[in-house]
PDB file of C-alpha atoms in Angstrom:
ATOM      1  CA  UNK A  53     101.206  67.089 128.192  1.00  0.00           C
ATOM      2  CA  UNK A  54      98.837  68.804 130.699  1.00  0.00           C
ATOM      3  CA  UNK A  55      96.127  70.376 129.784  1.00  0.00           C
ATOM      4  CA  UNK A  56      94.564  73.124 132.232  1.00  0.00           C
ATOM      5  CA  UNK A  57      92.597  76.438 131.382  1.00  0.00           C
ATOM      6  CA  UNK A  58      95.172  79.075 131.268  1.00  0.00           C
ATOM      7  CA  UNK A  59      95.384  81.936 133.585  1.00  0.00           C
ATOM      8  CA  UNK A  60      98.005  85.311 133.567  1.00  0.00           C
ATOM      9  CA  UNK A  61      98.841  83.725 137.178  1.00  0.00           C
ATOM     10  CA  UNK A  62      98.829  80.405 136.543  1.00  0.00           C
ATOM     11  CA  UNK A  63     101.474  80.947 133.172  1.00  0.00           C
ATOM     12  CA  UNK A  64     103.628  83.290 135.706  1.00  0.00           C
ATOM     13  CA  UNK A  65     103.843  80.048 138.502  1.00  0.00           C
ATOM     14  CA  UNK A  66     104.433  77.122 136.419  1.00  0.00           C
ATOM     15  CA  UNK A  67     107.716  75.578 136.751  1.00  0.00           C
ATOM     16  CA  UNK A  68     109.208  73.072 134.255  1.00  0.00           C
ATOM     17  CA  UNK A  69     109.561  68.894 135.545  1.00  0.00           C
ATOM     18  CA  UNK A  70     112.390  67.376 136.742  1.00  0.00           C
ATOM     19  CA  UNK A  71     113.684  66.640 132.133  1.00  0.00           C
ATOM     20  CA  UNK A  72     114.134  70.379 132.548  1.00  0.00           C
ATOM     21  CA  UNK A  73     111.158  71.057 129.958  1.00  0.00           C
ATOM     22  CA  UNK A  74     107.385  70.575 130.237  1.00  0.00           C
ATOM     23  CA  UNK A  75     105.020  71.094 127.908  1.00  0.00           C
ATOM     24  CA  UNK A  76     101.852  72.793 129.117  1.00  0.00           C
ATOM     25  CA  UNK A  77      98.386  72.952 126.804  1.00  0.00           C
ATOM     26  CA  UNK A  78      95.376  75.726 127.027  1.00  0.00           C
ATOM     27  CA  UNK A  79      92.162  74.259 127.552  1.00  0.00           C
ATOM     28  CA  UNK A  80      91.044  77.376 125.493  1.00  0.00           C
ATOM     29  CA  UNK A  81      91.240  76.749 121.290  1.00  0.00           C
ATOM     30  CA  UNK A  82      91.597  78.838 119.084  1.00  0.00           C
ATOM     31  CA  UNK A  83      89.947  77.022 116.523  1.00  0.00           C
ATOM     32  CA  UNK A  84      89.131  72.700 116.818  1.00  0.00           C
ATOM     33  CA  UNK A  85      92.132  70.821 115.980  1.00  0.00           C
ATOM     34  CA  UNK A  86      94.246  73.274 117.050  1.00  0.00           C
ATOM     35  CA  UNK A  87      95.948  73.994 120.966  1.00  0.00           C
ATOM     36  CA  UNK A  88      97.980  77.045 122.179  1.00  0.00           C
ATOM     37  CA  UNK A  89     100.471  75.000 123.891  1.00  0.00           C
ATOM     38  CA  UNK A  90     103.477  76.671 126.361  1.00  0.00           C
ATOM     39  CA  UNK A  91     106.477  75.241 126.734  1.00  0.00           C
ATOM     40  CA  UNK A  92     108.439  75.968 129.840  1.00  0.00           C
ATOM     41  CA  UNK A  93     111.570  75.674 130.352  1.00  0.00           C
ATOM     42  CA  UNK A  94     114.404  76.068 132.784  1.00  0.00           C
ATOM     43  CA  UNK A  95     115.190  79.693 131.510  1.00  0.00           C
ATOM     44  CA  UNK A  96     112.533  80.133 129.204  1.00  0.00           C
ATOM     45  CA  UNK A  97     108.918  80.098 128.479  1.00  0.00           C
ATOM     46  CA  UNK A  98     108.021  79.736 124.505  1.00  0.00           C
ATOM     47  CA  UNK A  99     104.122  80.250 123.088  1.00  0.00           C
ATOM     48  CA  UNK A 100     103.336  77.642 120.334  1.00  0.00           C
ATOM     49  CA  UNK A 101     100.252  76.338 118.383  1.00  0.00           C
ATOM     50  CA  UNK A 102      99.693  72.997 117.522  1.00  0.00           C
ATOM     51  CA  UNK A 103      97.800  71.088 114.980  1.00  0.00           C
ATOM     52  CA  UNK A 104      97.792  68.570 112.362  1.00  0.00           C
ATOM     53  CA  UNK A 105      98.100  69.718 108.323  1.00  0.00           C
ATOM     54  CA  UNK A 106      98.720  66.409 106.173  1.00  0.00           C
ATOM     55  CA  UNK A 107      98.561  63.457 108.457  1.00  0.00           C
ATOM     56  CA  UNK A 108     101.471  65.660 110.694  1.00  0.00           C
ATOM     57  CA  UNK A 109     101.898  67.078 113.538  1.00  0.00           C
ATOM     58  CA  UNK A 110     102.528  70.831 112.845  1.00  0.00           C
ATOM     59  CA  UNK A 111     103.513  73.621 115.379  1.00  0.00           C
ATOM     60  CA  UNK A 112     104.635  77.248 114.834  1.00  0.00           C
ATOM     61  CA  UNK A 113     106.109  79.098 117.643  1.00  0.00           C
ATOM     62  CA  UNK A 114     104.206  82.385 118.947  1.00  0.00           C
ATOM     63  CA  UNK A 115     106.804  84.532 120.964  1.00  0.00           C
ATOM     64  CA  UNK A 116     107.846  84.442 124.040  1.00  0.00           C
ATOM     65  CA  UNK A 117     106.913  84.966 127.673  1.00  0.00           C
ATOM     66  CA  UNK A 118     107.078  87.398 129.419  1.00  0.00           C
ATOM     67  CA  UNK A 119     107.372  89.758 125.828  1.00  0.00           C
ATOM     68  CA  UNK A 120     104.022  87.799 125.225  1.00  0.00           C
ATOM     69  CA  UNK A 121     102.075  87.261 127.412  1.00  0.00           C
ATOM     70  CA  UNK A 122      98.851  84.902 127.871  1.00  0.00           C
ATOM     71  CA  UNK A 123      96.226  87.358 125.800  1.00  0.00           C
ATOM     72  CA  UNK A 124      98.594  88.605 122.976  1.00  0.00           C
ATOM     73  CA  UNK A 125      99.526  84.464 122.751  1.00  0.00           C
ATOM     74  CA  UNK A 126      95.404  83.807 122.082  1.00  0.00           C
ATOM     75  CA  UNK A 127      95.074  86.505 119.932  1.00  0.00           C
ATOM     76  CA  UNK A 128      98.313  85.851 117.814  1.00  0.00           C
ATOM     77  CA  UNK A 129      96.811  81.331 117.834  1.00  0.00           C
ATOM     78  CA  UNK A 130      93.188  83.272 116.623  1.00  0.00           C
ATOM     79  CA  UNK A 131      95.115  84.825 113.980  1.00  0.00           C
ATOM     80  CA  UNK A 132      97.591  81.650 112.567  1.00  0.00           C
ATOM     81  CA  UNK A 133      94.277  79.522 112.899  1.00  0.00           C
ATOM     82  CA  UNK A 134      92.403  81.373 110.597  1.00  0.00           C
ATOM     83  CA  UNK A 135      95.678  81.035 107.771  1.00  0.00           C
ATOM     84  CA  UNK A 136      95.256  77.630 108.394  1.00  0.00           C
ATOM     85  CA  UNK A 137      91.779  77.502 107.345  1.00  0.00           C
ATOM     86  CA  UNK A 138      92.083  79.156 104.998  1.00  0.00           C
ATOM     87  CA  UNK A 139      94.951  76.318 103.292  1.00  0.00           C
ATOM     88  CA  UNK A 140      98.005  77.657 104.350  1.00  0.00           C
ATOM     89  CA  UNK A 141     100.444  75.981 106.416  1.00  0.00           C
ATOM     90  CA  UNK A 142     102.202  78.047 108.000  1.00  0.00           C
ATOM     91  CA  UNK A 143     104.558  75.760 109.275  1.00  0.00           C
ATOM     92  CA  UNK A 144     105.562  74.643 105.505  1.00  0.00           C
ATOM     93  CA  UNK A 145     105.829  78.008 104.395  1.00  0.00           C
ATOM     94  CA  UNK A 146     108.054  78.431 107.575  1.00  0.00           C
ATOM     95  CA  UNK A 147     110.151  75.306 106.428  1.00  0.00           C
ATOM     96  CA  UNK A 148     110.514  76.995 102.373  1.00  0.00           C
ATOM     97  CA  UNK A 149     111.273  80.487 103.982  1.00  0.00           C
ATOM     98  CA  UNK A 150     114.503  78.229 105.979  1.00  0.00           C
ATOM     99  CA  UNK A 151     115.659  76.663 102.388  1.00  0.00           C
ATOM    100  CA  UNK A 152     115.183  80.049 100.402  1.00  0.00           C
ATOM    101  CA  UNK A 153     118.430  81.204  99.254  1.00  0.00           C
ATOM    102  CA  UNK A 154     120.127  84.465 100.917  1.00  0.00           C
ATOM    103  CA  UNK A 155     121.112  87.034  98.220  1.00  0.00           C
ATOM    104  CA  UNK A 156     124.752  86.418  99.109  1.00  0.00           C
ATOM    105  CA  UNK A 157     124.422  82.794  97.830  1.00  0.00           C
ATOM    106  CA  UNK A 158     122.452  84.088  94.760  1.00  0.00           C
ATOM    107  CA  UNK A 159     125.500  86.418  94.080  1.00  0.00           C
ATOM    108  CA  UNK A 160     127.783  82.940  94.371  1.00  0.00           C
ATOM    109  CA  UNK A 161     125.564  81.334  91.522  1.00  0.00           C
ATOM    110  CA  UNK A 162     125.172  84.132  89.326  1.00  0.00           C
ATOM    111  CA  UNK A 163     129.232  84.704  89.333  1.00  0.00           C
ATOM    112  CA  UNK A 164     129.874  80.764  89.040  1.00  0.00           C
ATOM    113  CA  UNK A 165     126.947  79.714  86.835  1.00  0.00           C
ATOM    114  CA  UNK A 166     126.824  83.393  84.383  1.00  0.00           C
ATOM    115  CA  UNK A 167     129.584  86.168  85.713  1.00  0.00           C
ATOM    116  CA  UNK A 168     132.785  83.942  85.102  1.00  0.00           C
ATOM    117  CA  UNK A 169     131.929  81.684  82.362  1.00  0.00           C
ATOM    118  CA  UNK A 170     130.600  84.705  80.231  1.00  0.00           C
ATOM    119  CA  UNK A 171     131.312  87.875  81.605  1.00  0.00           C
ATOM    120  CA  UNK A 172     134.924  89.948  80.448  1.00  0.00           C
ATOM    121  CA  UNK A 173     133.923  92.002  83.181  1.00  0.00           C
ATOM    122  CA  UNK A 174     133.164  89.483  85.761  1.00  0.00           C
ATOM    123  CA  UNK A 175     136.479  90.741  88.305  1.00  0.00           C
ATOM    124  CA  UNK A 176     134.149  94.123  88.421  1.00  0.00           C
ATOM    125  CA  UNK A 177     131.036  92.609  89.478  1.00  0.00           C
ATOM    126  CA  UNK A 178     132.417  89.964  91.995  1.00  0.00           C
ATOM    127  CA  UNK A 179     133.667  92.906  93.875  1.00  0.00           C
ATOM    128  CA  UNK A 180     131.137  95.494  93.308  1.00  0.00           C
ATOM    129  CA  UNK A 181     129.223  91.959  95.602  1.00  0.00           C
ATOM    130  CA  UNK A 182     132.003  92.042  97.954  1.00  0.00           C
ATOM    131  CA  UNK A 183     132.231  95.767  98.501  1.00  0.00           C
ATOM    132  CA  UNK A 184     128.702  96.802  98.734  1.00  0.00           C
ATOM    133  CA  UNK A 185     125.732  93.814  98.183  1.00  0.00           C
ATOM    134  CA  UNK A 186     126.590  91.565 100.713  1.00  0.00           C
ATOM    135  CA  UNK A 187     127.633  94.015 103.071  1.00  0.00           C
ATOM    136  CA  UNK A 188     124.873  94.854 102.964  1.00  0.00           C
ATOM    137  CA  UNK A 189     122.124  92.568 101.982  1.00  0.00           C
ATOM    138  CA  UNK A 190     123.842  89.748 101.437  1.00  0.00           C
ATOM    139  CA  UNK A 191     122.114  88.013 104.651  1.00  0.00           C
ATOM    140  CA  UNK A 192     118.842  88.459 103.808  1.00  0.00           C
ATOM    141  CA  UNK A 193     117.082  85.809 101.735  1.00  0.00           C
ATOM    142  CA  UNK A 194     117.004  86.930  98.332  1.00  0.00           C
ATOM    143  CA  UNK A 195     113.224  86.324  97.325  1.00  0.00           C
ATOM    144  CA  UNK A 196     112.428  88.590 100.608  1.00  0.00           C
ATOM    145  CA  UNK A 197     114.558  92.210  99.386  1.00  0.00           C
ATOM    146  CA  UNK A 198     112.715  94.665  98.630  1.00  0.00           C
ATOM    147  CA  UNK A 199     112.699  97.743  96.478  1.00  0.00           C
ATOM    148  CA  UNK A 200     113.141 100.162  99.979  1.00  0.00           C
ATOM    149  CA  UNK A 201     116.265  97.569 100.935  1.00  0.00           C
ATOM    150  CA  UNK A 202     117.802  98.879  97.082  1.00  0.00           C
ATOM    151  CA  UNK A 203     117.195 102.227  97.525  1.00  0.00           C
ATOM    152  CA  UNK A 204     119.016 102.056 101.169  1.00  0.00           C
ATOM    153  CA  UNK A 205     121.942 100.014  99.156  1.00  0.00           C
ATOM    154  CA  UNK A 206     122.445 102.618  96.912  1.00  0.00           C
ATOM    155  CA  UNK A 207     121.983 105.833  98.797  1.00  0.00           C
ATOM    156  CA  UNK A 208     124.728 104.264 101.272  1.00  0.00           C
ATOM    157  CA  UNK A 209     126.886 103.218  97.755  1.00  0.00           C
ATOM    158  CA  UNK A 210     126.131 106.788  96.742  1.00  0.00           C
ATOM    159  CA  UNK A 211     127.435 108.447 100.491  1.00  0.00           C
ATOM    160  CA  UNK A 212     130.647 106.311 100.188  1.00  0.00           C
ATOM    161  CA  UNK A 213     131.994 106.032  96.876  1.00  0.00           C
ATOM    162  CA  UNK A 214     130.001 108.395  94.189  1.00  0.00           C
ATOM    163  CA  UNK A 215     127.182 108.550  92.588  1.00  0.00           C
ATOM    164  CA  UNK A 216     128.655 106.722  88.776  1.00  0.00           C
ATOM    165  CA  UNK A 217     129.115 103.623  91.429  1.00  0.00           C
ATOM    166  CA  UNK A 218     125.848 104.080  92.790  1.00  0.00           C
ATOM    167  CA  UNK A 219     124.452 103.569  89.217  1.00  0.00           C
ATOM    168  CA  UNK A 220     126.711  99.840  89.054  1.00  0.00           C
ATOM    169  CA  UNK A 221     125.556  98.196  91.819  1.00  0.00           C
ATOM    170  CA  UNK A 222     122.361  99.075  90.664  1.00  0.00           C
ATOM    171  CA  UNK A 223     123.171  97.391  86.942  1.00  0.00           C
ATOM    172  CA  UNK A 224     124.404  94.783  88.462  1.00  0.00           C
ATOM    173  CA  UNK A 225     121.794  93.955  91.417  1.00  0.00           C
ATOM    174  CA  UNK A 226     119.169  94.256  87.956  1.00  0.00           C
ATOM    175  CA  UNK A 227     121.357  91.108  86.137  1.00  0.00           C
ATOM    176  CA  UNK A 228     121.439  89.525  88.899  1.00  0.00           C
ATOM    177  CA  UNK A 229     117.830  88.640  89.467  1.00  0.00           C
ATOM    178  CA  UNK A 230     116.911  89.257  86.156  1.00  0.00           C
ATOM    179  CA  UNK A 231     119.521  85.797  85.724  1.00  0.00           C
ATOM    180  CA  UNK A 232     117.382  84.719  89.105  1.00  0.00           C
ATOM    181  CA  UNK A 233     113.820  85.077  87.817  1.00  0.00           C
ATOM    182  CA  UNK A 234     114.749  83.199  84.446  1.00  0.00           C
ATOM    183  CA  UNK A 235     116.206  80.214  86.172  1.00  0.00           C
ATOM    184  CA  UNK A 236     113.061  80.539  88.784  1.00  0.00           C
ATOM    185  CA  UNK A 237     115.399  80.404  91.804  1.00  0.00           C
ATOM    186  CA  UNK A 238     113.582  83.498  93.156  1.00  0.00           C
ATOM    187  CA  UNK A 239     110.016  84.687  92.009  1.00  0.00           C
ATOM    188  CA  UNK A 240     110.092  88.859  91.321  1.00  0.00           C
ATOM    189  CA  UNK A 241     111.697  91.151  90.434  1.00  0.00           C
ATOM    190  CA  UNK A 242     112.875  93.925  93.783  1.00  0.00           C
ATOM    191  CA  UNK A 243     114.889  95.741  91.054  1.00  0.00           C
ATOM    192  CA  UNK A 244     112.949  95.943  87.555  1.00  0.00           C
ATOM    193  CA  UNK A 245     112.312  99.845  87.166  1.00  0.00           C
ATOM    194  CA  UNK A 246     114.331 101.294  89.389  1.00  0.00           C
ATOM    195  CA  UNK A 247     115.829 104.073  88.537  1.00  0.00           C
ATOM    196  CA  UNK A 248     119.429 105.126  89.055  1.00  0.00           C
ATOM    197  CA  UNK A 249     119.718 107.584  91.770  1.00  0.00           C
ATOM    198  CA  UNK A 250     122.846 109.511  90.162  1.00  0.00           C
ATOM    199  CA  UNK A 251     121.948 111.513  86.546  1.00  0.00           C
ATOM    200  CA  UNK A 252     125.292 110.833  84.346  1.00  0.00           C
ATOM    201  CA  UNK A 253     126.384 112.979  82.085  1.00  0.00           C
ATOM    202  CA  UNK A 254     128.716 111.243  78.881  1.00  0.00           C
ATOM    203  CA  UNK A 255     132.055 112.996  78.680  1.00  0.00           C
ATOM    204  CA  UNK A 256     133.558 114.996  76.104  1.00  0.00           C
ATOM    205  CA  UNK A 257     136.692 115.534  77.452  1.00  0.00           C
ATOM    206  CA  UNK A 258     139.411 114.937  74.178  1.00  0.00           C
ATOM    207  CA  UNK A 259     142.901 116.153  74.118  1.00  0.00           C
ATOM    208  CA  UNK A 260     144.304 119.014  72.505  1.00  0.00           C
ATOM    209  CA  UNK A 261     147.561 118.609  70.072  1.00  0.00           C
ATOM    210  CA  UNK A 262     149.796 119.393  72.663  1.00  0.00           C
ATOM    211  CA  UNK A 263     148.504 116.409  74.926  1.00  0.00           C
ATOM    212  CA  UNK A 264     148.280 114.279  72.176  1.00  0.00           C
ATOM    213  CA  UNK A 265     152.329 114.993  71.383  1.00  0.00           C
ATOM    214  CA  UNK A 266     153.343 115.258  74.985  1.00  0.00           C
ATOM    215  CA  UNK A 267     152.335 111.772  75.480  1.00  0.00           C
ATOM    216  CA  UNK A 268     153.803 110.176  72.120  1.00  0.00           C
ATOM    217  CA  UNK A 269     157.353 111.269  73.937  1.00  0.00           C
ATOM    218  CA  UNK A 270     156.300 109.713  76.827  1.00  0.00           C
ATOM    219  CA  UNK A 271     155.378 106.224  75.307  1.00  0.00           C
ATOM    220  CA  UNK A 272     157.920 106.933  72.302  1.00  0.00           C
ATOM    221  CA  UNK A 273     160.495 106.154  75.877  1.00  0.00           C
ATOM    222  CA  UNK A 274     158.528 103.007  76.664  1.00  0.00           C
ATOM    223  CA  UNK A 275     159.800 100.028  75.507  1.00  0.00           C
ATOM    224  CA  UNK A 276     157.965  97.821  77.037  1.00  0.00           C
ATOM    225  CA  UNK A 277     154.544  95.877  76.145  1.00  0.00           C
ATOM    226  CA  UNK A 278     152.275  98.509  77.974  1.00  0.00           C
ATOM    227  CA  UNK A 279     154.033 101.490  76.237  1.00  0.00           C
ATOM    228  CA  UNK A 280     153.766  99.778  72.545  1.00  0.00           C
ATOM    229  CA  UNK A 281     150.225  99.161  73.434  1.00  0.00           C
ATOM    230  CA  UNK A 282     149.650 102.628  74.562  1.00  0.00           C
ATOM    231  CA  UNK A 283     150.942 103.400  71.315  1.00  0.00           C
ATOM    232  CA  UNK A 284     148.343 101.452  69.489  1.00  0.00           C
ATOM    233  CA  UNK A 285     145.309 102.803  71.341  1.00  0.00           C
ATOM    234  CA  UNK A 286     146.407 106.360  70.703  1.00  0.00           C
ATOM    235  CA  UNK A 287     146.592 105.651  66.734  1.00  0.00           C
ATOM    236  CA  UNK A 288     143.575 103.008  66.268  1.00  0.00           C
ATOM    237  CA  UNK A 289     141.100 104.421  69.089  1.00  0.00           C
ATOM    238  CA  UNK A 290     140.052 101.301  70.070  1.00  0.00           C
ATOM    239  CA  UNK A 291     139.670  99.854  73.383  1.00  0.00           C
ATOM    240  CA  UNK A 292     142.298  98.865  75.559  1.00  0.00           C
ATOM    241  CA  UNK A 293     141.713  94.871  75.870  1.00  0.00           C
ATOM    242  CA  UNK A 294     141.231  94.716  72.091  1.00  0.00           C
ATOM    243  CA  UNK A 295     144.851  95.794  71.544  1.00  0.00           C
ATOM    244  CA  UNK A 296     146.575  93.819  74.779  1.00  0.00           C
ATOM    245  CA  UNK A 297     144.944  90.797  73.013  1.00  0.00           C
ATOM    246  CA  UNK A 298     145.995  91.635  69.654  1.00  0.00           C
ATOM    247  CA  UNK A 299     147.244  88.824  67.472  1.00  0.00           C
ATOM    248  CA  UNK A 300     149.640  88.729  64.084  1.00  0.00           C
ATOM    249  CA  UNK A 301     147.485  86.163  62.202  1.00  0.00           C
ATOM    250  CA  UNK A 302     144.887  89.706  62.525  1.00  0.00           C
ATOM    251  CA  UNK A 303     146.664  91.831  60.600  1.00  0.00           C
ATOM    252  CA  UNK A 304     146.799  91.284  56.866  1.00  0.00           C
ATOM    253  CA  UNK A 305     148.748  94.707  55.242  1.00  0.00           C
ATOM    254  CA  UNK A 306     147.486  98.048  57.156  1.00  0.00           C
ATOM    255  CA  UNK A 307     144.083  96.232  58.057  1.00  0.00           C
ATOM    256  CA  UNK A 308     143.431  94.883  62.199  1.00  0.00           C
ATOM    257  CA  UNK A 309     140.359  92.618  62.039  1.00  0.00           C
ATOM    258  CA  UNK A 310     139.255  92.745  65.776  1.00  0.00           C
ATOM    259  CA  UNK A 311     136.932  89.233  66.304  1.00  0.00           C
ATOM    260  CA  UNK A 312     134.016  89.043  67.757  1.00  0.00           C
ATOM    261  CA  UNK A 313     135.736  87.051  70.710  1.00  0.00           C
ATOM    262  CA  UNK A 314     137.716  90.049  71.587  1.00  0.00           C
ATOM    263  CA  UNK A 315     135.559  92.803  70.352  1.00  0.00           C
ATOM    264  CA  UNK A 316     133.314  94.531  73.487  1.00  0.00           C
ATOM    265  CA  UNK A 317     130.266  94.380  71.763  1.00  0.00           C
ATOM    266  CA  UNK A 318     130.634  90.742  70.043  1.00  0.00           C
ATOM    267  CA  UNK A 319     131.044  92.044  66.608  1.00  0.00           C
ATOM    268  CA  UNK A 320     134.126  91.380  64.257  1.00  0.00           C
ATOM    269  CA  UNK A 321     135.031  94.430  62.737  1.00  0.00           C
ATOM    270  CA  UNK A 322     138.075  95.969  60.761  1.00  0.00           C
ATOM    271  CA  UNK A 323     140.309  98.881  61.833  1.00  0.00           C
TER     272      UNK A 323
END
C-alpha cells in the first residue's frame, strides 16, 4: 500500500501492480485517522476514504478518475471526514440504505400481510400496483420516495388512464405508507396531506322509467344466475357483491339480512 504525495500528473500515470490492482494512499489527509485512497485497476481508478469506526476498518467510495480529479477527491474527502467527526459513520449509513426495502418489496408485503387477508378489493389494489406503482417507483427505496416522486407518478397516471384512476393510485399509496409507518417499515409518510390532482364530482345519473322497463325485459329473458342477480339488484338497490353472496339462510319472510362479513361497510343490515 504505497503512500505518496499525489499530484495530478502522478494520478494520471499510476498503473496497477502484477495483481491487477494497487491501492495508493495520499500523504495529504483530510483529518487525523482518515486517509484518501486511490485504487488503481486495469480499467478503472477509484477514489475512496478509509478510516476506522468502532474498531473496524471502513471505507466510503467517492468517485472515479478522471471524472473526479485529485482536487475534487480531496474536497469530497474533507466533506465526508466532517461527517465522520460529527459521529456519523457514512459506511454504516450506506449499509443501512442497502438493507432498506424497495417500494416494490413493501407493496408485496402490504398485499401479502394486509390486503389479501382483509380486503375484498385486494385484486384491484394489486392491479394498480402492477400497472402504475411498480413500473414508476418500484425500484426506489421506500424510505427515499418523496412527494415530488409521487406527484410525478400521479401526473403520469392521469395522462395515461385519467384523473379518477390517478386519485385511486394516490389513495392506495396513502394506505400502503400508513400501514408501513405503523409497522415501522418506513420512518415517514411522504404522501400525507397530498391532494388529488383530479376533482371528482358525484354521479347523479338515474334511469328513466322507460329505461328501467327496457332493462327489466332483458333481465327477464336471462335465466342464469347473473340475470337473477341483476333483477335483485334492480329491486333492492343493493351492491352487486352483496347480492351475489346472498344465501337462503339470510332470508326470513320478506326480509333479507345482509351479514356484516358481506356488507361493504362491515355493518349488518336488513332489506
